[in-house]
XYZ file of C-alpha atoms in Angstrom:
561
model
C 0.406 -0.181 -0.204
C 1.555 3.354 -0.962
C 1.383 6.853 1.133
C 0.826 10.505 -0.162
C 4.421 11.381 -2.088
C 6.347 13.496 0.099
C 4.824 12.464 3.805
C 6.854 11.833 5.887
C 6.095 9.664 8.725
C 6.927 8.674 12.102
C 9.886 5.515 12.080
C 8.149 2.212 12.162
C 4.337 4.366 11.255
C 3.004 3.599 7.527
C -1.164 3.747 7.326
C -2.949 1.334 5.896
C -4.309 4.084 3.810
C -3.265 7.695 2.159
C -7.268 8.325 3.353
C -10.073 7.385 4.629
C -13.136 8.059 3.312
C -16.406 8.122 5.913
C -20.147 8.051 3.996
C -20.461 6.452 0.330
C -23.117 9.179 -0.508
C -22.643 11.588 -2.878
C -19.920 13.369 -1.509
C -18.236 10.338 -0.439
C -18.452 8.790 -4.225
C -17.500 12.077 -5.211
C -14.199 12.327 -3.253
C -13.018 8.629 -3.611
C -13.150 9.370 -7.598
C -11.246 12.744 -6.821
C -8.203 11.297 -4.602
C -8.028 7.931 -6.163
C -8.423 8.930 -10.012
C -6.989 11.988 -9.744
C -3.830 11.911 -6.908
C -3.767 7.999 -7.272
C -4.304 7.720 -3.450
C -4.577 4.431 -1.670
C -8.616 5.318 -0.443
C -10.660 3.267 1.203
C -14.697 4.112 2.054
C -16.439 2.729 5.206
C -20.339 3.223 5.091
C -23.007 1.837 6.831
C -25.096 0.830 5.097
C -25.517 -1.868 2.288
C -25.195 0.065 -0.923
C -24.065 3.384 -1.604
C -26.349 6.323 -1.925
C -26.269 7.864 1.374
C -29.061 10.121 2.426
C -31.160 7.967 -0.901
C -30.546 4.552 0.508
C -32.013 5.203 4.123
C -34.683 7.636 3.329
C -37.332 5.610 1.463
C -40.447 7.122 3.450
C -44.059 7.404 1.533
C -43.102 10.173 -1.209
C -39.499 10.593 -0.347
C -38.265 12.503 -3.680
C -35.542 15.431 -4.366
C -37.240 19.087 -4.241
C -34.296 20.156 -6.265
C -34.632 20.252 -9.894
C -33.086 17.012 -11.285
C -31.371 18.690 -14.049
C -29.089 20.173 -11.684
C -29.404 17.745 -8.630
C -26.638 15.864 -9.943
C -22.868 15.201 -10.671
C -21.304 17.804 -13.039
C -18.294 16.875 -12.991
C -18.460 14.692 -16.167
C -20.374 16.501 -19.494
C -20.442 12.639 -21.000
C -23.132 11.517 -17.665
C -24.789 14.832 -18.103
C -25.356 14.029 -21.621
C -26.617 10.457 -21.170
C -28.213 10.329 -17.884
C -32.192 10.974 -18.104
C -34.015 11.870 -15.812
C -38.113 11.008 -15.612
C -39.144 13.864 -13.951
C -38.410 17.176 -12.964
C -38.176 15.898 -8.978
C -37.133 11.950 -9.621
C -38.024 10.223 -6.619
C -35.520 7.992 -4.294
C -35.659 4.824 -5.910
C -34.635 6.423 -9.333
C -31.933 9.013 -7.278
C -30.457 5.976 -5.677
C -30.384 4.217 -9.520
C -28.253 7.355 -10.346
C -25.768 6.739 -7.431
C -25.555 3.192 -8.286
C -25.496 4.027 -11.841
C -22.658 6.606 -11.133
C -20.882 3.837 -8.555
C -20.219 1.228 -11.532
C -19.192 3.933 -14.209
C -16.119 4.578 -11.862
C -15.759 1.948 -10.910
C -16.031 2.968 -7.251
C -17.471 -0.453 -5.155
C -13.936 -2.517 -5.112
C -12.998 0.595 -3.423
C -16.036 0.970 -0.338
C -16.365 -0.777 2.366
C -20.195 -2.018 3.112
C -22.167 -2.308 6.535
C -19.104 -0.834 8.500
C -20.474 2.119 10.662
C -17.712 4.175 12.344
C -17.981 4.767 15.621
C -13.965 6.279 16.829
C -11.621 8.237 14.978
C -8.720 8.717 17.280
C -5.454 10.914 16.544
C -2.284 9.804 17.012
C -0.283 12.785 18.482
C 3.357 10.949 17.952
C 2.644 9.795 14.716
C 0.193 12.127 13.642
C -2.260 9.016 11.897
C -5.342 8.644 12.415
C -7.195 5.602 13.568
C -10.508 4.344 12.336
C -12.844 2.058 14.610
C -16.335 0.712 13.051
C -18.620 -1.108 14.824
C -17.378 -4.652 13.270
C -14.588 -4.172 15.354
C -11.547 -3.665 12.875
C -9.359 -0.171 12.135
C -7.588 0.999 10.155
C -4.803 4.139 10.476
C -4.523 6.518 7.682
C -2.815 10.304 7.077
C -5.930 12.128 6.104
C -9.866 11.028 7.270
C -12.903 12.465 5.208
C -16.146 12.478 6.975
C -18.637 12.457 4.361
C -21.651 11.710 6.562
C -24.064 14.555 5.154
C -25.767 16.875 6.915
C -28.975 15.251 7.571
C -28.185 11.617 9.165
C -28.816 11.779 12.192
C -32.106 10.781 13.303
C -34.026 12.923 15.680
C -35.852 11.095 18.107
C -37.598 12.913 20.470
C -38.034 12.201 24.005
C -41.496 11.395 24.295
C -42.315 9.124 27.338
C -43.798 6.673 26.747
C -42.595 5.063 23.135
C -41.716 1.871 24.176
C -44.919 0.896 25.297
C -46.297 1.292 21.942
C -48.176 -1.642 20.711
C -48.342 -1.058 17.430
C -45.439 -0.399 14.872
C -43.209 2.996 15.032
C -40.815 4.244 12.582
C -38.956 7.246 11.732
C -39.025 8.535 8.618
C -34.710 8.329 8.034
C -35.126 4.596 8.982
C -37.326 3.404 6.552
C -38.197 -0.354 5.812
C -36.597 -1.219 2.771
C -39.492 -3.248 1.893
C -41.744 -0.552 2.505
C -45.272 -0.766 5.004
C -48.570 -1.124 4.336
C -50.850 1.598 5.835
C -54.114 0.078 4.314
C -57.134 -0.093 6.791
C -54.520 1.174 9.574
C -54.948 4.085 11.901
C -51.468 6.215 11.311
C -50.020 8.865 13.613
C -47.798 11.591 12.178
C -45.616 12.789 14.410
C -44.335 16.331 12.617
C -44.799 18.661 9.743
C -41.432 19.561 8.088
C -40.441 19.359 4.597
C -40.383 14.839 4.878
C -43.790 14.978 7.037
C -44.770 17.115 3.821
C -43.879 14.914 1.379
C -44.857 11.602 3.617
C -48.391 12.297 4.848
C -50.167 12.975 1.271
C -49.238 9.645 0.199
C -50.375 7.982 3.664
C -54.190 9.666 3.747
C -54.357 7.708 0.639
C -53.908 4.488 1.919
C -54.707 4.563 5.469
C -58.226 3.837 7.321
C -56.863 7.142 9.636
C -54.508 9.546 9.410
C -53.858 11.768 12.477
C -51.596 14.635 12.415
C -49.456 15.894 15.170
C -48.423 19.682 14.534
C -46.252 21.715 16.622
C -45.178 24.576 14.381
C -47.281 25.003 11.088
C -44.955 25.304 8.323
C -45.387 27.796 4.690
C -45.438 25.487 2.186
C -44.964 26.330 -1.711
C -46.739 23.843 -5.141
C -43.829 21.710 -6.477
C -45.406 21.469 -9.679
C -43.847 17.686 -10.058
C -44.432 16.104 -13.297
C -42.680 15.019 -16.862
C -40.516 17.907 -18.312
C -40.821 18.614 -21.841
C -38.355 16.963 -24.203
C -37.474 19.678 -25.934
C -36.572 22.182 -22.655
C -34.598 18.865 -21.709
C -32.767 19.161 -25.276
C -32.073 22.826 -25.001
C -30.851 22.526 -21.082
C -28.460 19.799 -22.187
C -26.988 21.996 -24.830
C -26.364 24.489 -22.278
C -24.525 22.623 -19.251
C -21.540 24.726 -19.436
C -23.613 27.892 -18.966
C -25.956 26.193 -16.303
C -22.902 24.795 -14.361
C -21.701 28.085 -14.643
C -24.379 29.700 -13.333
C -25.375 27.778 -10.593
C -21.813 27.617 -8.949
C -21.737 31.229 -8.906
C -25.366 31.726 -7.807
C -26.574 32.326 -4.302
C -27.883 29.212 -3.315
C -26.626 26.933 -6.081
C -29.701 26.615 -8.027
C -30.399 28.076 -11.805
C -32.175 31.147 -9.823
C -31.519 34.955 -8.741
C -33.175 37.030 -6.619
C -35.566 39.475 -8.017
C -33.205 43.039 -7.849
C -35.475 45.238 -5.984
C -37.646 45.860 -2.992
C -40.562 44.273 -2.495
C -41.783 47.710 -0.990
C -40.989 49.326 -3.672
C -43.402 47.564 -5.967
C -46.928 48.827 -6.494
C -49.592 45.502 -5.044
C -50.709 44.894 -8.467
C -47.018 44.503 -9.775
C -45.666 41.942 -6.440
C -49.331 39.900 -6.934
C -48.352 39.215 -10.179
C -45.269 38.192 -9.017
C -46.620 36.202 -6.609
C -48.918 34.252 -8.776
C -45.810 33.546 -11.567
C -43.548 31.941 -8.616
C -46.224 30.325 -7.017
C -47.718 28.746 -10.639
C -44.483 28.119 -11.589
C -43.401 25.981 -8.585
C -39.952 24.820 -6.767
C -37.734 27.194 -4.197
C -38.219 30.045 -6.530
C -40.693 31.527 -3.911
C -37.846 30.896 -1.654
C -34.382 31.650 -3.271
C -35.696 33.807 -6.404
C -38.304 36.337 -4.600
C -37.667 39.800 -3.708
C -34.014 40.679 -2.053
C -35.554 42.290 0.733
C -37.181 39.208 2.093
C -34.447 38.276 4.155
C -33.838 41.190 5.983
C -36.722 43.788 6.649
C -39.934 41.963 8.685
C -41.426 44.796 6.666
C -41.066 43.103 3.843
C -41.598 39.706 4.581
C -44.599 40.152 6.320
C -46.211 41.272 2.202
C -45.058 37.960 1.284
C -45.889 36.133 4.323
C -49.162 37.477 3.397
C -49.869 35.832 0.265
C -49.160 32.242 0.899
C -50.812 32.878 4.023
C -53.824 33.948 1.874
C -53.369 30.577 -0.304
C -53.511 28.033 2.638
C -56.827 29.431 3.293
C -57.597 29.210 0.070
C -57.111 25.648 0.073
C -58.508 24.585 3.194
C -61.771 24.530 3.427
C -62.562 24.164 7.054
C -61.603 27.998 8.699
C -60.571 26.118 11.999
C -58.136 23.793 10.253
C -56.877 26.382 7.321
C -56.075 28.597 10.850
C -53.885 25.713 12.436
C -52.142 25.215 9.424
C -51.265 28.956 8.578
C -47.596 29.838 10.460
C -48.282 33.104 12.682
C -44.604 32.528 14.678
C -41.251 33.333 12.332
C -40.744 34.735 9.275
C -40.898 33.239 6.021
C -38.251 31.429 4.567
C -36.678 31.710 8.170
C -37.579 27.697 7.889
C -36.714 25.491 5.294
C -39.133 25.343 2.588
C -40.732 22.183 1.990
C -42.581 21.808 -1.794
C -45.302 20.247 -1.165
C -47.838 18.114 -3.798
C -51.743 18.304 -2.324
C -50.312 18.554 1.167
C -52.578 21.337 2.013
C -55.458 19.680 0.138
C -55.113 16.418 2.149
C -56.438 18.184 4.796
C -59.629 18.236 3.431
C -59.781 14.499 2.824
C -62.398 13.023 6.079
C -59.909 10.401 7.137
C -57.859 12.799 7.717
C -57.496 15.072 11.547
C -54.900 17.754 12.324
C -53.629 18.116 16.091
C -51.818 21.605 17.180
C -49.778 21.693 19.971
C -50.885 25.480 20.380
C -54.450 24.677 20.330
C -54.907 21.297 20.787
C -52.583 20.398 23.350
C -49.147 19.220 23.338
C -47.830 15.332 22.735
C -48.098 14.325 26.499
C -46.945 10.614 25.367
C -47.199 7.577 24.011
C -49.612 4.846 25.302
C -49.314 1.472 23.843
C -52.604 2.456 21.904
C -51.747 5.440 20.439
C -50.948 9.060 21.497
C -51.990 11.195 24.268
C -52.217 15.050 23.744
C -53.839 17.481 25.476
C -55.344 14.916 28.002
C -56.749 12.968 24.922
C -56.225 9.813 23.952
C -55.608 9.077 19.721
C -55.464 5.397 19.280
C -52.907 4.312 16.171
C -51.500 1.272 14.334
C -49.355 2.966 13.416
C -46.651 5.964 14.291
C -44.744 7.626 11.549
C -42.366 9.925 13.521
C -41.304 12.743 11.389
C -39.427 14.975 13.212
C -36.213 15.317 11.059
C -32.829 15.272 12.341
C -29.686 16.329 14.364
C -28.725 18.864 11.497
C -24.965 18.998 10.745
C -23.283 18.263 13.538
C -24.521 15.359 14.923
C -23.419 13.376 12.546
C -19.774 14.286 12.659
C -20.139 14.058 16.920
C -21.463 10.540 16.678
C -18.340 9.820 14.984
C -16.042 9.688 17.915
C -13.759 11.915 16.629
C -10.559 12.740 19.525
C -7.858 14.924 18.133
C -5.230 16.273 19.370
C -4.307 15.525 23.359
C -7.496 13.230 22.842
C -9.559 15.677 22.482
C -13.070 15.040 21.704
C -14.684 16.917 18.954
C -18.240 16.521 20.387
C -16.671 18.023 23.750
C -14.699 20.787 21.420
C -18.656 21.438 20.244
C -20.967 21.695 23.395
C -21.644 25.389 23.223
C -21.763 25.129 19.407
C -18.941 23.926 15.944
C -16.025 26.028 15.502
C -14.489 25.239 11.945
C -12.323 27.505 9.607
C -14.699 27.682 6.403
C -16.739 24.843 6.937
C -13.937 22.706 5.628
C -11.203 21.957 9.051
C -11.273 22.232 12.423
C -8.380 23.570 15.648
C -7.226 20.791 16.856
C -7.811 18.726 13.942
C -4.870 17.756 11.362
C -5.318 16.237 8.476
C -9.332 16.285 8.877
C -11.668 17.949 6.265
C -15.903 18.210 6.677
C -17.693 17.913 3.356
C -20.378 20.872 3.879
C -19.426 20.825 7.310
C -21.044 23.028 10.223
C -20.735 26.835 8.781
C -20.398 26.133 5.378
C -23.418 26.904 2.392
C -24.311 23.129 3.057
C -27.593 22.860 3.187
C -28.604 26.680 2.515
C -27.962 25.436 -1.273
C -28.120 22.816 -3.894
C -26.438 19.792 -2.543
C -24.097 18.526 -5.301
C -22.826 22.324 -5.969
C -21.150 22.323 -2.262
C -20.011 18.676 -2.385
C -18.354 19.456 -5.582
C -16.853 22.761 -4.195
C -15.419 21.074 -1.614
C -14.279 17.874 -2.848
C -12.870 19.710 -5.020
C -11.170 21.597 -2.711
C -9.965 19.132 -1.050
C -8.176 17.372 -3.633
C -6.283 20.628 -4.833
C -5.656 20.914 -1.057
C -3.726 17.619 -0.856
C -2.344 17.566 -4.075
C -0.436 21.048 -2.717
C 0.630 18.981 0.439
C 2.150 16.203 -2.016
C 4.132 18.659 -3.690
C 5.783 20.803 -1.375
C 6.054 17.740 1.284
C 3.849 18.587 4.050
C 2.971 16.453 6.349
C -0.168 17.795 8.135
C -2.616 20.667 7.541
C -5.257 22.353 10.038
C -7.347 25.291 10.894
C -5.506 27.735 13.063
C -7.331 28.613 16.261
C -7.199 32.319 14.713
C -8.605 32.164 11.519
C -11.869 29.766 13.021
C -12.308 32.169 15.619
C -12.882 35.092 13.218
C -14.701 32.645 10.328
C -16.970 31.812 13.612
C -17.159 35.627 14.260
C -18.146 36.145 10.307
C -20.326 33.472 10.071
C -22.423 35.321 13.492
C -22.181 38.836 11.969
C -23.643 37.777 8.379
C -26.350 35.885 9.767
C -27.651 38.735 12.459
C -28.004 41.057 10.006
C -31.104 39.027 8.582
C -34.378 37.426 10.232
C -33.269 33.995 10.810
C -31.810 34.113 13.858
C -35.347 34.776 16.006
C -36.989 31.543 14.968
C -36.517 28.439 16.151
C -35.304 26.613 13.683
C -33.026 23.769 13.097
C -30.743 25.912 11.061
C -30.382 27.374 14.623
C -30.376 23.707 16.420
C -33.357 24.568 17.959
C -35.275 21.224 17.215
C -32.947 19.304 19.770
C -33.587 19.472 23.590
C -30.283 21.314 25.300
C -28.541 21.924 21.361
C -26.796 25.190 21.824
C -28.385 27.769 20.098
C -26.439 28.635 17.481
C -26.923 29.436 13.283
C -25.132 26.160 11.726
C -24.395 26.945 7.908
C -23.480 29.992 6.151
C -25.181 32.303 4.964
C -22.539 34.515 3.408
C -23.486 37.857 1.240
C -22.940 36.471 -2.025
C -23.862 32.695 -1.114
C -22.682 29.195 -3.213
C -20.205 32.132 -5.317
C -19.051 33.972 -2.894
C -18.202 31.837 -0.498
C -16.410 29.726 -2.910
C -14.271 32.745 -4.233
C -13.267 33.002 -0.827
C -12.348 29.326 -0.481
C -9.811 30.190 -3.848
C -8.769 33.127 -2.722
C -7.648 31.070 1.011
C -5.902 28.503 -1.372
C -4.311 31.095 -4.093
C -2.508 32.837 -0.376
C -0.927 29.653 0.622
C -3.759 28.559 2.571
C -3.966 31.684 4.852
C -5.155 30.700 8.337
C -4.277 27.176 7.937
C -1.431 25.333 9.703
C 1.307 22.813 8.344
C 3.661 20.851 9.565
C 6.571 19.338 7.740
C 9.798 17.318 8.034
C 11.996 18.289 10.218
C 10.132 21.339 10.882
C 7.773 22.549 13.626
C 4.204 23.815 13.029
C 4.390 27.027 10.517
C 1.300 29.210 9.387
C 0.311 28.870 5.429
C 4.284 29.707 5.031
C 4.300 27.302 2.347
C 2.645 29.259 -0.834
C -0.260 27.606 -3.108
C 1.543 27.151 -6.716
């Protein structure tokens, strides 16, 4: 087994691999391809599942599908792949995305270097050799110079601590841990806990099959229609002809989509003009209403109220019962400060006779789960199946669960007790040669994920290539750069309406989790962040600390070539 060219090691210390990647989803697969095929490194991937796919391997709940347009929710690094693969719908379902990723794994011959069915439980740095030891739940361990968690931002399920959950006599499923052979809801009384983006997809599907569906809502959601369907073949041909332009536009955009804000303030428009724009975006469907609306939406409560009022009127026009419509109407937070769900007949589902809504603020919160169902507001709702759609311990949870211990045995979970601390969302002070793909304090979940994944993978690949050329042993964020980046992330988001909302972006969905904005909402979004990362590299990896053979630790003393 080869080691990274030019990497000095302590006598007798030889790594099993140049790099260990954790996770075989979109990011892990591309990271493997990039390091192995571009840099000729000896790489392995450790994957808990029995197949590739990451999110799309685990999340198989009814209605699971992508909510980014398929023509940009894909790898863009391979032009032939873009031309050859044909998506069936605007928003492909889980099984189609999984087939796509399986196809990519075969196309790039990735599976021989992926170890399936191995969940990483510990990642420990040896201070003397500066090698990482990665252990799995199967009891085996490997060493590597570099460790790259590609575990996704939304992969650690949030199972709320509801009293009596284990006493339920029926079946209980979390949406992110769905049985691969599906669930039959026929003639069943079903309860769904949660009304986030996942529940918004699942509820209409479950309602079509269940005898009766009760939805337990803590906070209502602003939903906009997906408008899914087959894509006109002429549109597909035009997109394939313009993929160079599309790729550049999404890389330079604010959110990684082929979308841009309306370049004026909503308060500067007439009621007639903005109503026309709102109707256009509503009819088009998708994320346009969230990510291509008037630019002052995220900054001015007065502007936000104008936009939110349109959506509230839509809810009242769709839901027949005024009481139910009122329960489904958000009142406690500005529009856009929570994750935007795209729906297909979500609000219409509450017009069905077999669907009931239990709202925490009006009907009472969930008190406990009993052997027969759910008790809320002093009333018991008898159920045969409970579906828990309460989301994830976002962004930090997947990394903290890996048992990472850096210099001096310092656990990452302890380091992040008060919230994540990173530099660019890519690296962490005290954890050398550990790179986090779409980690906390990067655009990550505020972007079209493949765009941010590709940017991080390509940046990490070039960084390691730079280290090889300059015979550098380790790289890590400097504490000063990390602190400055954290302050910048906070300063930017504090100028918006985002921090005032109890969202999972703020960690508010997890009991005891510190309130800190987890992704990065940069002043120029994904495009500006990409340029910042490129600038850091061009300036000799400014803000990073290197070690090299025969030297102590030095701060970005080797300039980029």
